[in-house]
mmCIF file of C-alpha atoms and ligand atoms in Angstrom:
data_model
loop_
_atom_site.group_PDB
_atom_site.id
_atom_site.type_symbol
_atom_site.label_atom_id
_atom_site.label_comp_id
_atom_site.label_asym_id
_atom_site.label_seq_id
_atom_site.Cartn_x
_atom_site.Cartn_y
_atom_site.Cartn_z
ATOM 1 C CA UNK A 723 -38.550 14.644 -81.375
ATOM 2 C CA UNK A 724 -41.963 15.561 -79.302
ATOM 3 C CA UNK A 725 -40.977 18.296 -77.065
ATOM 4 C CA UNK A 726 -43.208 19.149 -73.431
ATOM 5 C CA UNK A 727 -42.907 22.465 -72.486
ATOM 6 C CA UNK A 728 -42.916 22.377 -68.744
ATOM 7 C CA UNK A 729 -42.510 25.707 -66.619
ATOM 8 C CA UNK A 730 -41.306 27.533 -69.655
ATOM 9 C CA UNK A 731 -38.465 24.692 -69.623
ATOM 10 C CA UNK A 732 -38.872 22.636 -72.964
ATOM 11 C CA UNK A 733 -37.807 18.980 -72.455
ATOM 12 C CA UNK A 734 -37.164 16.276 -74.533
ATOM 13 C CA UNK A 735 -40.299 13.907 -74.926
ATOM 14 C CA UNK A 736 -38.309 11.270 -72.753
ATOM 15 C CA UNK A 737 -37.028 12.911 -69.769
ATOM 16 C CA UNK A 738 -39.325 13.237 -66.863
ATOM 17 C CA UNK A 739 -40.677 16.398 -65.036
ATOM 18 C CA UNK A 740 -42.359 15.481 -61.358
ATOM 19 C CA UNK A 741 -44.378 17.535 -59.159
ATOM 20 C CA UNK A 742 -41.869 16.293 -56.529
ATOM 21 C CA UNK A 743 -38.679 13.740 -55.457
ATOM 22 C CA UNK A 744 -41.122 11.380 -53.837
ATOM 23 C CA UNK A 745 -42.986 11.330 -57.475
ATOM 24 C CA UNK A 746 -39.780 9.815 -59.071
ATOM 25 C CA UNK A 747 -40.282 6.554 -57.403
ATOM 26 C CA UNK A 748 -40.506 3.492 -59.740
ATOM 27 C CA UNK A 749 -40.094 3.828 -63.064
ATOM 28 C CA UNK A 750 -36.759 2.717 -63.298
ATOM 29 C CA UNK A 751 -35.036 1.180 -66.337
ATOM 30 C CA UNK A 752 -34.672 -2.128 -67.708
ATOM 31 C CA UNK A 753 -30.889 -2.822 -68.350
ATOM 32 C CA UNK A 754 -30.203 -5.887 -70.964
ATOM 33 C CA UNK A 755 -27.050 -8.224 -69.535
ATOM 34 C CA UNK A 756 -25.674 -9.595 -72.586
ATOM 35 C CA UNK A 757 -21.724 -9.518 -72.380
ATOM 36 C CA UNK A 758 -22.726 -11.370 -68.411
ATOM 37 C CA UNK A 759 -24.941 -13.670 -70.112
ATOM 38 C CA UNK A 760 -24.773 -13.966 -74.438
ATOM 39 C CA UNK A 761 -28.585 -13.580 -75.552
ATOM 40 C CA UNK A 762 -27.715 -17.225 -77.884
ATOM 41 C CA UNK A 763 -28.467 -18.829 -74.827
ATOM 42 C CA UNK A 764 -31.122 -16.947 -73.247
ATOM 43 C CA UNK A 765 -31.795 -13.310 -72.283
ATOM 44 C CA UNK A 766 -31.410 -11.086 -69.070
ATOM 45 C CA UNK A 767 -32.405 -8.262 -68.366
ATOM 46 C CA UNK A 768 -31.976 -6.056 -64.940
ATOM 47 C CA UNK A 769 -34.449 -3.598 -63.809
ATOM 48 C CA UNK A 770 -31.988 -1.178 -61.933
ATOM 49 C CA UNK A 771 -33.534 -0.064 -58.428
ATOM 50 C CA UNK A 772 -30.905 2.087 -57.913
ATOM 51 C CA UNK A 773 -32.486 4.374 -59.796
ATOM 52 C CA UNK A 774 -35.088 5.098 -57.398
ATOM 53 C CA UNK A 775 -34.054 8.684 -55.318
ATOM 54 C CA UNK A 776 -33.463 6.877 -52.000
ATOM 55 C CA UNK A 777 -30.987 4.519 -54.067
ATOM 56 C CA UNK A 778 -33.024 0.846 -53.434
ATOM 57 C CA UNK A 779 -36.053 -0.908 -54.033
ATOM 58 C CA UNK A 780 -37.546 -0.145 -50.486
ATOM 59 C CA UNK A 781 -38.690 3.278 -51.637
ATOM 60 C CA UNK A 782 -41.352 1.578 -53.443
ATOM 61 C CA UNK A 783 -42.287 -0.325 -49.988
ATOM 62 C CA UNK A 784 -41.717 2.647 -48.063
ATOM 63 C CA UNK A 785 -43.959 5.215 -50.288
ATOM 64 C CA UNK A 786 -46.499 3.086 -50.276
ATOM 65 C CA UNK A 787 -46.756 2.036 -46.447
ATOM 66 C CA UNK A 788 -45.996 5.915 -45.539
ATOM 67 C CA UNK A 789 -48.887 7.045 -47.568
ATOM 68 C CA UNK A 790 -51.130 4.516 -46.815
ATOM 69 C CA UNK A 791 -50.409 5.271 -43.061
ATOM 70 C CA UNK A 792 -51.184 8.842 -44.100
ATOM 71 C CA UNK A 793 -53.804 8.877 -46.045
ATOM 72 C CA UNK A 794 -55.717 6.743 -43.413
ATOM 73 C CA UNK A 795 -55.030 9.241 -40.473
ATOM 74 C CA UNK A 796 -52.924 6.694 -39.204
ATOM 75 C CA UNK A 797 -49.388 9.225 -39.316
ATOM 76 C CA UNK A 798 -50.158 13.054 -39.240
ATOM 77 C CA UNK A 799 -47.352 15.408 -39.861
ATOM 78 C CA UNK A 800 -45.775 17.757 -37.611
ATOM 79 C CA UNK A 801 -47.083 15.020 -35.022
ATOM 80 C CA UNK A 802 -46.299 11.032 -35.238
ATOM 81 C CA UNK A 803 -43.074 8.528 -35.476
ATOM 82 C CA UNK A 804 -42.436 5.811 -36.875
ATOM 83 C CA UNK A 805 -40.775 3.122 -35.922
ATOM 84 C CA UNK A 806 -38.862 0.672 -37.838
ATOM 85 C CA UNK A 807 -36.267 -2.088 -37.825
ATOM 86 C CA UNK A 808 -34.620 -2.219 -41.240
ATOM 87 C CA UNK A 809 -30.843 -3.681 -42.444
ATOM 88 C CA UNK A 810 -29.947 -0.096 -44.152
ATOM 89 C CA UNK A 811 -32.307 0.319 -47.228
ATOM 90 C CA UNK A 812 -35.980 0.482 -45.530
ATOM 91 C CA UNK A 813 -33.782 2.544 -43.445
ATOM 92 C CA UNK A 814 -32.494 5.285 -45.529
ATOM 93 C CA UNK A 815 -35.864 5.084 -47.852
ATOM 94 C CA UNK A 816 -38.296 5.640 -44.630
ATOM 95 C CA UNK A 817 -35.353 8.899 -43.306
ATOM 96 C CA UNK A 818 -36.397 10.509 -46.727
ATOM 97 C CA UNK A 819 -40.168 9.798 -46.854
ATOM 98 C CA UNK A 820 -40.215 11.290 -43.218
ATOM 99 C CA UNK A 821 -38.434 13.740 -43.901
ATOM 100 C CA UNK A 822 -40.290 14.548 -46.858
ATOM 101 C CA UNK A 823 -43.239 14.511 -44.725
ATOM 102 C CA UNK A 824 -42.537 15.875 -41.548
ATOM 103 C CA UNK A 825 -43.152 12.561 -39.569
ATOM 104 C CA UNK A 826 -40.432 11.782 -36.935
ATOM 105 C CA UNK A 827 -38.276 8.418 -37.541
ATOM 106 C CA UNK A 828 -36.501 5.784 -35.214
ATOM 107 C CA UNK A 829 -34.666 3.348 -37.274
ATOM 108 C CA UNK A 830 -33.283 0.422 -35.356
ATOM 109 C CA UNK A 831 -30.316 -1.294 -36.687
ATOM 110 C CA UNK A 832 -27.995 -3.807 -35.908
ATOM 111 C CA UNK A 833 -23.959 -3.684 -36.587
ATOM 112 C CA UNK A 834 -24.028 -5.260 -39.716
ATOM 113 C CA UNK A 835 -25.456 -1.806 -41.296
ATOM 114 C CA UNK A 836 -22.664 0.456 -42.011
ATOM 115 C CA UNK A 837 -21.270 4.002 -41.298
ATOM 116 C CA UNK A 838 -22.217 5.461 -44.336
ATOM 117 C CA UNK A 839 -25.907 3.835 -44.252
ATOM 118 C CA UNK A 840 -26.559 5.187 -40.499
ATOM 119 C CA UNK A 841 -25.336 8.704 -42.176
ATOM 120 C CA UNK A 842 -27.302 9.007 -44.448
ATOM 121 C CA UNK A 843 -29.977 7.990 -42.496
ATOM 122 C CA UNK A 844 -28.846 10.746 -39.902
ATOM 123 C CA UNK A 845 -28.442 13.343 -42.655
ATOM 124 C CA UNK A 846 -32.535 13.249 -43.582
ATOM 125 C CA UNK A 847 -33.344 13.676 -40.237
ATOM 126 C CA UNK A 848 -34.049 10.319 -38.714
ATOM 127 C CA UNK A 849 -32.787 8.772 -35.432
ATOM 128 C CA UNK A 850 -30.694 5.277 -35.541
ATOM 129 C CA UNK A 851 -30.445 2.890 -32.834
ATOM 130 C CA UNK A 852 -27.812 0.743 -32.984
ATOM 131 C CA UNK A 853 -28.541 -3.131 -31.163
ATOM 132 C CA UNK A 854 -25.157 -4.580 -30.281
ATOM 133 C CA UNK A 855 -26.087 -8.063 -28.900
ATOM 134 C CA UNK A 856 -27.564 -11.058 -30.769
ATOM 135 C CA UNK A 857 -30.411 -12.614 -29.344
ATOM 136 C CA UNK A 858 -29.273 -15.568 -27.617
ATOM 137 C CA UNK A 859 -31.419 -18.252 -28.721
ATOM 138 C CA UNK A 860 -31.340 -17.670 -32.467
ATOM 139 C CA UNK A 861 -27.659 -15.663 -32.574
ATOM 140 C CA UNK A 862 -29.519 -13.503 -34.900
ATOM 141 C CA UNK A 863 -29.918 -9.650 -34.991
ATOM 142 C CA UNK A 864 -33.578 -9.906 -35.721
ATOM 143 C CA UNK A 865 -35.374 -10.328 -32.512
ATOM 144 C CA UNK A 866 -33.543 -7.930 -30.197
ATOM 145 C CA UNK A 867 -34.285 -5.325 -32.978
ATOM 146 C CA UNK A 868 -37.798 -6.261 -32.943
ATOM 147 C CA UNK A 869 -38.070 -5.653 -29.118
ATOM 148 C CA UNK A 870 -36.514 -2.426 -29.323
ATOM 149 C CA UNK A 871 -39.599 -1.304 -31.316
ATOM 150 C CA UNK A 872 -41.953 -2.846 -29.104
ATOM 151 C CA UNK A 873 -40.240 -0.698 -26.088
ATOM 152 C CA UNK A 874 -40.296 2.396 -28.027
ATOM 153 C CA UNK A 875 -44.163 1.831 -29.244
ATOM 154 C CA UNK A 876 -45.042 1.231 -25.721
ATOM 155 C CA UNK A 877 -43.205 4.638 -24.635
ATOM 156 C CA UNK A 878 -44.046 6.807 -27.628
ATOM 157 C CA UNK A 879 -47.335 8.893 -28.159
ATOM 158 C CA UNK A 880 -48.527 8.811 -31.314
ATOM 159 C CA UNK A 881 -45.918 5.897 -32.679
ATOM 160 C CA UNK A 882 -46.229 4.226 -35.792
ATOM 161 C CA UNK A 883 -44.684 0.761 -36.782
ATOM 162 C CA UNK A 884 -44.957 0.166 -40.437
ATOM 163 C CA UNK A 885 -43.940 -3.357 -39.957
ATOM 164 C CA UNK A 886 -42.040 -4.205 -43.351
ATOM 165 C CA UNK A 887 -42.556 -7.680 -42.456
ATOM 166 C CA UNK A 888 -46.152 -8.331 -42.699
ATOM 167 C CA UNK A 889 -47.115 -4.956 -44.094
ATOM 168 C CA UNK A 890 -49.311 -6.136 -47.261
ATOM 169 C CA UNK A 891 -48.613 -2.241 -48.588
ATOM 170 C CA UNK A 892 -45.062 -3.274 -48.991
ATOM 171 C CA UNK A 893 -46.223 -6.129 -51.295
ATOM 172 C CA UNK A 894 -48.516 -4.201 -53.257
ATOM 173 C CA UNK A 895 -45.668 -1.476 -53.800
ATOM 174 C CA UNK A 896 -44.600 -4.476 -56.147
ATOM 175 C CA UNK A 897 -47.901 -4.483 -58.271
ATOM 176 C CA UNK A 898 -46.106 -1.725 -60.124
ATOM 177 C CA UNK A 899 -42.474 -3.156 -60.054
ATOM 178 C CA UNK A 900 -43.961 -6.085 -62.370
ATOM 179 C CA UNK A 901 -46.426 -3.747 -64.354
ATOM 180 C CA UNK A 902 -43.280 -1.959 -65.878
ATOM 181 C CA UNK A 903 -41.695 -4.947 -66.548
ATOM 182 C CA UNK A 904 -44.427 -6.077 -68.622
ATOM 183 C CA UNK A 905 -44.658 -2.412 -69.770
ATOM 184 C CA UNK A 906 -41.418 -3.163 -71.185
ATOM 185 C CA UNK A 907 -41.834 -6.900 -72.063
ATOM 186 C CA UNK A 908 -45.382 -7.342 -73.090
ATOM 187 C CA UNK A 909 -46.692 -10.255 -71.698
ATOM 188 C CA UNK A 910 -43.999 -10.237 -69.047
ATOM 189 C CA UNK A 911 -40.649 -12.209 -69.065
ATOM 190 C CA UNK A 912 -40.443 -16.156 -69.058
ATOM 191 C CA UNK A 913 -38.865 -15.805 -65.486
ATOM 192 C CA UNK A 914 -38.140 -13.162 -62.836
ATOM 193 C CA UNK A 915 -35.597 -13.436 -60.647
ATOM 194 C CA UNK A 916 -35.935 -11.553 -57.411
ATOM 195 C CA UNK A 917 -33.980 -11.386 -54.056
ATOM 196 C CA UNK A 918 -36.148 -12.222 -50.606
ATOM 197 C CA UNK A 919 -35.975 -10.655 -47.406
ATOM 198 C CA UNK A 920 -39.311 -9.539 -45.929
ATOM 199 C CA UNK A 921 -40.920 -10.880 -49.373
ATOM 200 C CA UNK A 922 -42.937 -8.011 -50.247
ATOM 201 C CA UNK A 923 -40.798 -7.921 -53.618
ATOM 202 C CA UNK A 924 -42.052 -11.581 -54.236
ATOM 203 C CA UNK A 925 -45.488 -11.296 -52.898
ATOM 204 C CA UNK A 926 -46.385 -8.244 -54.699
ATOM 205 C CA UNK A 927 -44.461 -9.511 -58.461
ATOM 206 C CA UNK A 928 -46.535 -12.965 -57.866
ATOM 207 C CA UNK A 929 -49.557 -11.763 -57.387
ATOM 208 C CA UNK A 930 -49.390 -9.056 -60.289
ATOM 209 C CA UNK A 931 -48.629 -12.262 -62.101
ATOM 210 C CA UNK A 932 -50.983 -14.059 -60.529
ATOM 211 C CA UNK A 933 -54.028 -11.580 -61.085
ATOM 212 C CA UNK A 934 -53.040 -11.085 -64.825
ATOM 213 C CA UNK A 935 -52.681 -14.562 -65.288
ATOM 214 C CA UNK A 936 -49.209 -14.371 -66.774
ATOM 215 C CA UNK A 937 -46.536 -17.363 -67.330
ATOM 216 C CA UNK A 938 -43.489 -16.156 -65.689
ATOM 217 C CA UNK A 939 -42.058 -18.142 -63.233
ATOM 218 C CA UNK A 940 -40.753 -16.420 -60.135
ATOM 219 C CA UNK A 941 -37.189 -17.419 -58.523
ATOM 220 C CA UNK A 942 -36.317 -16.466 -55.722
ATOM 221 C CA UNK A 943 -32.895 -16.033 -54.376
ATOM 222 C CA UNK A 944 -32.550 -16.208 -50.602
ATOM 223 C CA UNK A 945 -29.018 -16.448 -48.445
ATOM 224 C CA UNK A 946 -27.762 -19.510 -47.453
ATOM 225 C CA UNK A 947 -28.771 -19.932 -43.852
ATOM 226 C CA UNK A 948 -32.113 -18.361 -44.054
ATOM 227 C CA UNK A 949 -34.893 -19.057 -42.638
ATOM 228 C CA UNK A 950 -37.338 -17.702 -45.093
ATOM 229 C CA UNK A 951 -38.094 -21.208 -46.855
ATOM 230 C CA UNK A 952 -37.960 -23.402 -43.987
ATOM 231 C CA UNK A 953 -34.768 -24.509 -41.818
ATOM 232 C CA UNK A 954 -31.653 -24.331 -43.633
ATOM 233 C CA UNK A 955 -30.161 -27.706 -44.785
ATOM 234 C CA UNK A 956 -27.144 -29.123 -43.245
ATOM 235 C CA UNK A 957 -24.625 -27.389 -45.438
ATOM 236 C CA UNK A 958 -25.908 -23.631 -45.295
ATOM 237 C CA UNK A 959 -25.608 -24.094 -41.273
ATOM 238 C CA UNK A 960 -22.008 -23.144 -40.209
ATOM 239 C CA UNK A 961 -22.814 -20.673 -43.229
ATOM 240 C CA UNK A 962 -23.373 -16.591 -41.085
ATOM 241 C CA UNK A 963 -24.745 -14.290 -43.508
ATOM 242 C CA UNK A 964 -22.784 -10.767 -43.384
ATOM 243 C CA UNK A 965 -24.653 -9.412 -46.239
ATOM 244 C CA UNK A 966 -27.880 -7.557 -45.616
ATOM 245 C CA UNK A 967 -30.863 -6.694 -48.083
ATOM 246 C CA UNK A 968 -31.634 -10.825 -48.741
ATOM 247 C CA UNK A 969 -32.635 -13.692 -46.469
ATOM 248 C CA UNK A 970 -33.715 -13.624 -43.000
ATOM 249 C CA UNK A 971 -34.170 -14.869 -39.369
ATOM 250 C CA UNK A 972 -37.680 -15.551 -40.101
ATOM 251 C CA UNK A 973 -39.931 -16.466 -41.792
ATOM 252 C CA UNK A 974 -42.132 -13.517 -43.055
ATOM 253 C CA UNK A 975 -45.537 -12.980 -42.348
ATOM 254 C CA UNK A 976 -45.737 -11.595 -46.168
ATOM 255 C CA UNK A 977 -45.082 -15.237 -47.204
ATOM 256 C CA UNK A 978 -47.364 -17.369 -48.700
ATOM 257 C CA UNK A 979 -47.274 -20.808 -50.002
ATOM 258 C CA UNK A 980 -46.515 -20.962 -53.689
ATOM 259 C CA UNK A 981 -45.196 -17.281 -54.436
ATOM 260 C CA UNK A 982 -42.092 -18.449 -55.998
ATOM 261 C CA UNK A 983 -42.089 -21.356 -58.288
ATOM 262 C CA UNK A 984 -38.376 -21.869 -57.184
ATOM 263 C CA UNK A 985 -35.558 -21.237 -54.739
ATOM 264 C CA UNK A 986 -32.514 -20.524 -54.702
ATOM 265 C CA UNK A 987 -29.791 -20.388 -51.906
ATOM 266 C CA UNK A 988 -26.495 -18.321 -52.168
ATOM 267 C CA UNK A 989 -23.516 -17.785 -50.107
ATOM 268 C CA UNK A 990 -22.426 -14.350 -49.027
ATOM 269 C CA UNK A 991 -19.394 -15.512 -51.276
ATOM 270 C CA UNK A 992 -21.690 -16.401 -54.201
ATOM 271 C CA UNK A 993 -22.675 -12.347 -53.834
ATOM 272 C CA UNK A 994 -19.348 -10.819 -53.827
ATOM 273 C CA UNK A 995 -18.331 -13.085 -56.418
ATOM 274 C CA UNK A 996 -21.866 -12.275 -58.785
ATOM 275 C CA UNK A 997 -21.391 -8.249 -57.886
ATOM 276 C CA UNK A 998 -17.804 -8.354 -59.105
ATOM 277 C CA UNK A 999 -18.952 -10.019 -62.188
ATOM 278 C CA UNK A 1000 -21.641 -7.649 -62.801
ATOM 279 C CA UNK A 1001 -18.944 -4.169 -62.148
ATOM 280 C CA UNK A 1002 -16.399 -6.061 -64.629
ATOM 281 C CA UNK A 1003 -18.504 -7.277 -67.691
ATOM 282 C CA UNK A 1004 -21.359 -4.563 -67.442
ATOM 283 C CA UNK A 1005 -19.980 -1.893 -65.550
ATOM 284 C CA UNK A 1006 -23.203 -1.927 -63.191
ATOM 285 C CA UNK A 1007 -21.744 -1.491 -59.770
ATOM 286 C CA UNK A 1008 -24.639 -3.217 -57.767
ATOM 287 C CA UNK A 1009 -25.276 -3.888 -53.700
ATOM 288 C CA UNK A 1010 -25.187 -7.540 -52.516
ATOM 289 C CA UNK A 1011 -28.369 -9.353 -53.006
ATOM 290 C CA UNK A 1012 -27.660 -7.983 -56.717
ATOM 291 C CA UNK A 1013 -24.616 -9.954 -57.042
ATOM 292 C CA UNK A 1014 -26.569 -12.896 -55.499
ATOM 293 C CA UNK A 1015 -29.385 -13.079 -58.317
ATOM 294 C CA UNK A 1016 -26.533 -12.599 -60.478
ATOM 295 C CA UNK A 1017 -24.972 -15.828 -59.150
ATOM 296 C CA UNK A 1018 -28.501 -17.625 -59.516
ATOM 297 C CA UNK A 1019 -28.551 -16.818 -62.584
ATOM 298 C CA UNK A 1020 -24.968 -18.199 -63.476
ATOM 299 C CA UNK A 1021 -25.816 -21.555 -61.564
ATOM 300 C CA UNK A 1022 -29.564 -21.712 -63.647
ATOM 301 C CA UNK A 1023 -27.945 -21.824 -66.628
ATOM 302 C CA UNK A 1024 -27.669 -25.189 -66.542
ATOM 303 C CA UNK A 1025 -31.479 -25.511 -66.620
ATOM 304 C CA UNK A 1026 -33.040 -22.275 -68.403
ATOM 305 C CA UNK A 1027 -34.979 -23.362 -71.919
ATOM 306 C CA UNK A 1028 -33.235 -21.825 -74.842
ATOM 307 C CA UNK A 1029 -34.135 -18.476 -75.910
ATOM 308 C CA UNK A 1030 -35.930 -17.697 -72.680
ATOM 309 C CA UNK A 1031 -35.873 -13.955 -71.636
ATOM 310 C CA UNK A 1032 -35.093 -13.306 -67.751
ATOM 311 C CA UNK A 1033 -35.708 -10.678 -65.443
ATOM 312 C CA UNK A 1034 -33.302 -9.705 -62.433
ATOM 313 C CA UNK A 1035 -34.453 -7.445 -60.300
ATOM 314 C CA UNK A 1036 -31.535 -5.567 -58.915
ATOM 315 C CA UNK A 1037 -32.196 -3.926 -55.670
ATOM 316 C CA UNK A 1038 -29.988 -1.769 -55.351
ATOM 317 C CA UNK A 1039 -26.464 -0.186 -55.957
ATOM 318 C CA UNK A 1040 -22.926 -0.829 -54.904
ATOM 319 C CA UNK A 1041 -21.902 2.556 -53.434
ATOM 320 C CA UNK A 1042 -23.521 1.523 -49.679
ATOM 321 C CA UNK A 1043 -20.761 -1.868 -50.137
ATOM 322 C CA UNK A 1044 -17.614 -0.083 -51.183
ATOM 323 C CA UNK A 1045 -16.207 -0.941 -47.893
ATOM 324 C CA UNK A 1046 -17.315 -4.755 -48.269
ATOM 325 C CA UNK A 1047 -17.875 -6.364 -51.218
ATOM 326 C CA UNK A 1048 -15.873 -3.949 -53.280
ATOM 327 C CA UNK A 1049 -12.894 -3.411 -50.758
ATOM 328 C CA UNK A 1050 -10.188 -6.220 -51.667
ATOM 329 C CA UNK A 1051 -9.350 -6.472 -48.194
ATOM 330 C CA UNK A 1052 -12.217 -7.443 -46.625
ATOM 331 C CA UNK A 1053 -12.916 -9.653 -49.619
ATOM 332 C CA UNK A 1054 -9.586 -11.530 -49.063
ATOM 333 C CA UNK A 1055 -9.908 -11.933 -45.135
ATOM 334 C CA UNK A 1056 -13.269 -12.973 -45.484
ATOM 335 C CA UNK A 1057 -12.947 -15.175 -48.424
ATOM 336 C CA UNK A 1058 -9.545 -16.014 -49.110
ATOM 337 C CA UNK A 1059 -8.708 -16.717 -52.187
ATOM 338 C CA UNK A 1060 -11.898 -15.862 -54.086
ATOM 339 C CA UNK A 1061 -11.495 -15.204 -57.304
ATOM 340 C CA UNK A 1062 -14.044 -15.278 -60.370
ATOM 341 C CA UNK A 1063 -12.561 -18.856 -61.369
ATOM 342 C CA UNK A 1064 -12.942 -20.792 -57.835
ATOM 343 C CA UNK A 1065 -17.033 -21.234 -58.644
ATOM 344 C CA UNK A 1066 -17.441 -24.672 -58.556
ATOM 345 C CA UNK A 1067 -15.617 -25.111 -55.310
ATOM 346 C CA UNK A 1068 -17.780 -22.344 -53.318
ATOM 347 C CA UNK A 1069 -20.974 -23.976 -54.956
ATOM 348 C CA UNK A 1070 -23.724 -22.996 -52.779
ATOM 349 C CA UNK A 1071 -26.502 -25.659 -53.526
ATOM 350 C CA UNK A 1072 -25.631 -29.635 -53.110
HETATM 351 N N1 PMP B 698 -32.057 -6.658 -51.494
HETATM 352 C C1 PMP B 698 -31.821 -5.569 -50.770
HETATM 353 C C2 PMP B 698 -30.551 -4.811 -51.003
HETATM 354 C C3 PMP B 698 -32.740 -5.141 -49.803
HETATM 355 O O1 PMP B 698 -32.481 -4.052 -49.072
HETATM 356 C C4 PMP B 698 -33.906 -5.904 -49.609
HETATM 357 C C5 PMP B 698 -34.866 -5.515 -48.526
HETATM 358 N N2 PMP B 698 -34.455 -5.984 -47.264
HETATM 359 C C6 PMP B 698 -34.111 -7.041 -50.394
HETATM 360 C C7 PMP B 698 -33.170 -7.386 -51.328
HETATM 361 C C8 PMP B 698 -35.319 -7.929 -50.217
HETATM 362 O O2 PMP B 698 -36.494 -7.315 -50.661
HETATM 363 P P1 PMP B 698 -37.868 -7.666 -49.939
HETATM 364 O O3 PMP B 698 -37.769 -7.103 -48.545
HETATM 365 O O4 PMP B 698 -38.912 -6.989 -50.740
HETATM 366 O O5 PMP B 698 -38.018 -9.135 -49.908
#
């Protein structure tokens, strides 16, 4: 075995050695699924985001939006905040970017992030802001957030708003997402599946696909009751999404027509169900939008080619949804009677 010698520390050829924790971004591993899905059929494989040192795939978004802010004069350390709205992961990947550079942080959050998210948060340094109230004409999260930035930006000196929503540096994090999958798959996989929320994930896989004219088809798995894709259909409309990472209250600026060459819509009970499927035939304890490509991925067996090889991009990991998706308690009162066998009667998609 190749051996680097690295500070007088000899390492195996595979393990890394980086000048720094913001370095070890990306690079994460590819994971193949085949007691979840038997490769006779086709094969999946998960590209673990957890891996990443802030625990999600919005380090990618935020390294790249924080350094592009930097490297522009835009942020200067020891000087500027920034400003962002974020369900938990932006969050917690912006606290330790920050902190990392000396740049202030307000993250604003709504009730649906938990304890442990805001603590971590708090324990890099950042400020969170809590909004209680929905906004009254949507009964959505998203807009009273939104002005809370605004009011800060206005009273701030020297604020920053990296805008995760229509920030094209949070797509083109994703240039490098896809390139190591097709570092690992030459000539990339026959589909990727891929949770949405602000749709820099999407925008940034489909256009590395795009510019390297490749043939994998991008799915995309949004919550029932989003609005990413248009208005929700009649059935996803008494459907409230508890889950955060996917779907959204609107639709993002990031978005462009013909990104993803299909959609998907899941319930939050679709998630829970797909995580707890993914913890007891893999042992990958994964957040929610994890469990909800998993449970795309069930349902698009049905209609996958033979032999086709998959991608699911897994954002990130179950720890942050002990007290949720992994806690039987809230499972049952929110979902009573779930149980890995009661599919067909939760389907999510007429
Ligand atoms: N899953 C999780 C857990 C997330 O935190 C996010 C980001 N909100 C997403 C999926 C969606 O990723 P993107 O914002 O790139 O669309």
């Amino acid at each position: 075995m190749t051996v680097l010698t690295t500070g007088g520390v000899a390492l195996p050829a595979c393990q890394r050695w980086e000048t720094d924790i913001v370095a070890t971004i990306g690079g994460t591993p590819l994971v193949a699924l085949d007691r979840l899905f038997p490769p006779e059929r086709f094969r999946v494989h998960a590209k673990c985001e957890r891996f990443n040192p802030g625990g999600s795939i919005k380090d990618r978004a935020a390294k790249s939006m924080i350094e592009h802010a930097l490297r522009t004069g835009r942020l200067v350390p020891g000087m500027s905040t920034v400003v962002e709205s974020s369900s938990g992961n932006l969050g917690i990947a912006l606290a330790q970017l920050c902190n990392f550079y000396r740049l202030n942080l307000i993250c604003v959050v709504d009730p649906r992030t938990t304890a442990q998210n805001m603590a971590i948060m708090r324990a890099y340094g950042a400020r969170v802001e809590v909004v209680e109230q929905r906004d009254p004409a949507t009964g959505e999260f998203l807009p009273v957030r939104l002005a809370r930035v605004q009011s800060h930006l206005a009273s701030i000196p020297d604020a920053y708003w990296p805008n995760q929503y229509a920030n094209e540096h949070n797509a083109r994090a994703h240039h490098a997402t896809m390139r190591e999958i097709c570092e690992a798959l030459p000539g990339g996989p026959d589909y990727l599946f891929l949770a949405a929320g602000t749709c820099g994930t999407l925008r940034g896989c489909a256009e590395y696909i795009r510019d390297h004219e490749l043939a994998t088809r991008v799915v995309a798995v949004d919550a029932a009751g989003s609005v990413i894709f248009g208005p929700p259909e009649p059935w996803e409309r008494s459907h409230r999404r508890t889950i955060p990472g996917h779907g959204a209250a609107v639709s993002p600026p990031l978005l462009q027509p013909g990104l993803a060459d299909r959609v998907m819509k899941v319930t939050d009970a679709d998630c829970v169900r797909g995580c707890r499927r993914l913890l007891a035939e893999e042992s990958i304890l994964a957040g929610g939008s994890s469990g909800a490509v998993v449970a795309a991925l069930d349902r698009a067996a049905s209609w996958l080619e033979p032999n086709v090889t998959c991608v699911a991009l897994l954002p990130d990991g179950g720890d942050r949804y002990l007290d949720t998706i992994y806690s039987d308690p809230w499972v049952e009162s929110r979902f009573p009677g779930l149980s890995p066998h009661d599919h067909d009667q939760e389907r999510s998609e007429p």
